[in-house]
Amino acid sequence: MKIVFATNNQNKINEVQAQLPKHITLLSLESIGCTEEIPETANTLEGNALQKALYVKQKYGYDCFADDTGLEVESLYGAPGVYSARYAGNQRNGEENIDKLLVKLDHKKNRNAQFKTVIALVFEEKEILFTGICQGEITTTRKGDKGFGYDAVFLPKGFSNTFAEMDLAQKNTIGHRGNAVRKLIAYFVQK
Ligand code: IMP
């Protein structure tokens, strides 16, 4: 079965492909000729994920799924949330986003946070949402050099390593996206 994962982020394609059963082949946006930027104008993770999946279905005709992820920090009332990619500005710079987050949390005792991934699947005329959460806390300094985004400052609950100190397999096992992807896979398996 061929299905489009509506993303241009190769890190995410690798993460998800590693967890998919062999009979499901992921097509990237590039491989279907979609090179334009897909609009993400909703103000929720659910809205953005669905907007992206519907865009590909309507314009290119493929069944597809799209994800949207946000880092929700308790003492910042859920920020940066849906705005995680652009937290420090439209340049979408991961390092600047972390710098801003660490400044906002300076001297804050409560550093609880969670990553939330929503996957929207548009498949056989149905629209289905899958949610994955990973709870943890924000460290005071960066640790590790793997991963991307906020990985270097996210310490998942019950672990002593940040996401950036873990290999991909371990991050997939405990992480938000892996969690949502397993729900997506379970949906295909029980069909
Ligand atoms: P996206 O909408 O799924 O691309 O995610 C939005 C932003 O959240 C990204 O630009 C990253 O800054 C951050 N993000 C998403 N997933 C992860 C992750 O697994 N680790 C660290 N940061 C992430």
mmCIF file of C-alpha atoms in Angstrom, residues 3-147:
data_model
loop_
_atom_site.group_PDB
_atom_site.id
_atom_site.type_symbol
_atom_site.label_atom_id
_atom_site.label_comp_id
_atom_site.label_asym_id
_atom_site.label_seq_id
_atom_site.Cartn_x
_atom_site.Cartn_y
_atom_site.Cartn_z
ATOM 1 C CA ILE A 3 0.515 6.371 1.231
ATOM 2 C CA VAL A 4 1.841 9.909 1.319
ATOM 3 C CA PHE A 5 3.305 11.333 4.505
ATOM 4 C CA ALA A 6 2.748 15.046 3.983
ATOM 5 C CA THR A 7 6.063 16.357 5.212
ATOM 6 C CA ASN A 8 9.390 17.542 3.849
ATOM 7 C CA ASN A 9 11.221 16.769 7.072
ATOM 8 C CA GLN A 10 13.501 13.805 6.369
ATOM 9 C CA ASN A 11 14.012 13.224 10.112
ATOM 10 C CA LYS A 12 10.317 12.594 10.497
ATOM 11 C CA ILE A 13 10.067 10.379 7.404
ATOM 12 C CA ASN A 14 12.905 8.228 8.760
ATOM 13 C CA GLU A 15 11.315 8.007 12.186
ATOM 14 C CA VAL A 16 7.952 6.910 10.834
ATOM 15 C CA GLN A 17 9.185 4.608 8.047
ATOM 16 C CA ALA A 18 11.250 2.701 10.635
ATOM 17 C CA GLN A 19 8.048 1.787 12.458
ATOM 18 C CA LEU A 20 5.786 0.925 9.545
ATOM 19 C CA PRO A 21 4.981 -2.637 8.503
ATOM 20 C CA LYS A 22 6.829 -3.567 5.313
ATOM 21 C CA HIS A 23 3.729 -3.629 3.087
ATOM 22 C CA ILE A 24 3.146 0.091 3.646
ATOM 23 C CA THR A 25 5.390 2.261 1.472
ATOM 24 C CA LEU A 26 5.699 5.878 2.441
ATOM 25 C CA LEU A 27 5.794 8.426 -0.343
ATOM 26 C CA SER A 28 7.364 11.756 0.425
ATOM 27 C CA LEU A 29 5.947 15.029 -0.870
ATOM 28 C CA GLU A 30 8.949 15.349 -3.159
ATOM 29 C CA SER A 31 8.324 11.938 -4.713
ATOM 30 C CA ILE A 32 4.794 12.933 -5.776
ATOM 31 C CA GLY A 33 5.997 16.261 -7.152
ATOM 32 C CA CYS A 34 4.622 18.434 -4.385
ATOM 33 C CA THR A 35 7.290 21.076 -3.927
ATOM 34 C CA GLU A 36 5.153 24.028 -2.881
ATOM 35 C CA GLU A 37 4.685 24.940 0.764
ATOM 36 C CA ILE A 38 1.434 23.487 2.096
ATOM 37 C CA PRO A 39 -0.650 26.013 4.027
ATOM 38 C CA GLU A 40 -0.698 25.575 7.821
ATOM 39 C CA THR A 41 -2.996 28.352 8.945
ATOM 40 C CA ALA A 42 -5.106 26.709 11.653
ATOM 41 C CA ASN A 43 -4.609 27.598 15.304
ATOM 42 C CA THR A 44 -4.671 24.043 16.610
ATOM 43 C CA LEU A 45 -2.441 21.020 15.972
ATOM 44 C CA GLU A 46 -5.531 19.074 14.863
ATOM 45 C CA GLY A 47 -6.564 21.781 12.396
ATOM 46 C CA ASN A 48 -3.109 22.050 10.849
ATOM 47 C CA ALA A 49 -2.651 18.286 10.477
ATOM 48 C CA LEU A 50 -6.017 17.928 8.763
ATOM 49 C CA GLN A 51 -5.422 20.946 6.544
ATOM 50 C CA LYS A 52 -2.176 19.430 5.242
ATOM 51 C CA ALA A 53 -3.592 15.933 4.647
ATOM 52 C CA LEU A 54 -6.660 17.292 2.837
ATOM 53 C CA TYR A 55 -4.512 19.528 0.653
ATOM 54 C CA VAL A 56 -2.506 16.542 -0.646
ATOM 55 C CA LYS A 57 -5.609 14.403 -1.132
ATOM 56 C CA GLN A 58 -7.443 17.128 -3.016
ATOM 57 C CA LYS A 59 -4.556 18.339 -5.141
ATOM 58 C CA TYR A 60 -2.655 15.087 -5.808
ATOM 59 C CA GLY A 61 -5.303 12.395 -5.275
ATOM 60 C CA TYR A 62 -3.299 10.251 -2.850
ATOM 61 C CA ASP A 63 -4.497 8.931 0.470
ATOM 62 C CA CYS A 64 -2.224 10.527 2.966
ATOM 63 C CA PHE A 65 -1.493 11.449 6.513
ATOM 64 C CA ALA A 66 0.043 14.571 7.970
ATOM 65 C CA ASP A 67 1.299 15.316 11.431
ATOM 66 C CA ASP A 68 1.636 18.412 13.479
ATOM 67 C CA THR A 69 3.579 18.544 16.717
ATOM 68 C CA GLY A 70 3.823 21.064 19.494
ATOM 69 C CA LEU A 71 5.773 21.397 22.702
ATOM 70 C CA GLU A 72 3.385 22.399 25.486
ATOM 71 C CA VAL A 73 5.027 23.873 28.576
ATOM 72 C CA GLU A 74 2.892 23.923 31.712
ATOM 73 C CA SER A 75 4.183 27.130 33.306
ATOM 74 C CA LEU A 76 3.900 28.915 29.938
ATOM 75 C CA TYR A 77 0.210 27.989 29.706
ATOM 76 C CA GLY A 78 0.817 25.525 26.872
ATOM 77 C CA ALA A 79 3.192 27.689 24.814
ATOM 78 C CA PRO A 80 4.846 27.378 22.364
ATOM 79 C CA GLY A 81 2.251 24.732 21.358
ATOM 80 C CA VAL A 82 1.025 25.069 17.790
ATOM 81 C CA TYR A 83 3.623 27.835 17.291
ATOM 82 C CA SER A 84 6.618 25.635 18.275
ATOM 83 C CA ALA A 85 8.376 25.847 14.889
ATOM 84 C CA ARG A 86 8.239 29.652 14.815
ATOM 85 C CA TYR A 87 8.627 30.361 18.532
ATOM 86 C CA ALA A 88 11.616 32.677 18.024
ATOM 87 C CA GLY A 89 10.457 33.994 14.639
ATOM 88 C CA ASN A 90 9.569 33.089 11.075
ATOM 89 C CA GLN A 91 13.084 31.846 10.331
ATOM 90 C CA ARG A 92 12.109 28.608 12.157
ATOM 91 C CA ASN A 93 15.502 28.291 13.815
ATOM 92 C CA GLY A 94 15.665 25.386 16.277
ATOM 93 C CA GLU A 95 18.574 26.801 18.256
ATOM 94 C CA GLU A 96 16.939 30.212 18.628
ATOM 95 C CA ASN A 97 13.701 28.515 19.687
ATOM 96 C CA ILE A 98 15.567 26.706 22.473
ATOM 97 C CA ASP A 99 17.325 29.923 23.543
ATOM 98 C CA LYS A 100 13.976 31.693 23.843
ATOM 99 C CA LEU A 101 12.448 28.811 25.779
ATOM 100 C CA LEU A 102 15.334 28.691 28.264
ATOM 101 C CA VAL A 103 15.054 32.436 28.853
ATOM 102 C CA LYS A 104 11.276 32.174 29.424
ATOM 103 C CA LEU A 105 11.830 29.378 31.935
ATOM 104 C CA ASP A 106 14.726 31.062 33.706
ATOM 105 C CA HIS A 107 14.192 30.664 37.490
ATOM 106 C CA LYS A 108 10.885 28.838 36.947
ATOM 107 C CA LYS A 109 10.526 25.862 39.269
ATOM 108 C CA ASN A 110 7.840 24.112 37.269
ATOM 109 C CA ARG A 111 9.535 22.897 34.093
ATOM 110 C CA ASN A 112 6.916 20.272 33.207
ATOM 111 C CA ALA A 113 6.209 19.963 29.500
ATOM 112 C CA GLN A 114 4.809 17.571 26.965
ATOM 113 C CA PHE A 115 5.206 16.953 23.287
ATOM 114 C CA LYS A 116 1.907 16.360 21.525
ATOM 115 C CA THR A 117 1.644 14.949 18.028
ATOM 116 C CA VAL A 118 -1.588 14.828 16.077
ATOM 117 C CA ILE A 119 -1.737 12.710 12.936
ATOM 118 C CA ALA A 120 -4.610 13.334 10.537
ATOM 119 C CA LEU A 121 -5.310 10.478 8.148
ATOM 120 C CA VAL A 122 -7.371 11.033 5.015
ATOM 121 C CA PHE A 123 -8.114 7.537 3.786
ATOM 122 C CA GLU A 124 -10.966 6.056 1.737
ATOM 123 C CA GLU A 125 -13.004 9.263 2.129
ATOM 124 C CA LYS A 126 -12.630 9.177 5.926
ATOM 125 C CA GLU A 127 -10.814 11.662 8.155
ATOM 126 C CA ILE A 128 -9.322 10.198 11.331
ATOM 127 C CA LEU A 129 -7.172 11.783 14.048
ATOM 128 C CA PHE A 130 -4.551 9.980 16.183
ATOM 129 C CA THR A 131 -2.867 11.681 19.152
ATOM 130 C CA GLY A 132 0.430 10.821 20.852
ATOM 131 C CA ILE A 133 1.804 12.470 23.981
ATOM 132 C CA CYS A 134 5.170 12.287 25.720
ATOM 133 C CA GLN A 135 5.459 13.927 29.130
ATOM 134 C CA GLY A 136 8.681 15.235 30.574
ATOM 135 C CA GLU A 137 10.466 18.389 31.596
ATOM 136 C CA ILE A 138 12.679 21.091 30.137
ATOM 137 C CA THR A 139 16.316 20.942 31.262
ATOM 138 C CA THR A 140 18.244 24.084 32.199
ATOM 139 C CA THR A 141 20.969 23.459 29.593
ATOM 140 C CA ARG A 142 21.284 21.563 26.307
ATOM 141 C CA LYS A 143 22.338 17.923 26.485
ATOM 142 C CA GLY A 144 23.142 15.700 23.495
ATOM 143 C CA ASP A 145 23.572 16.303 19.789
ATOM 144 C CA LYS A 146 21.129 13.900 18.148
ATOM 145 C CA GLY A 147 17.620 14.668 16.930
#
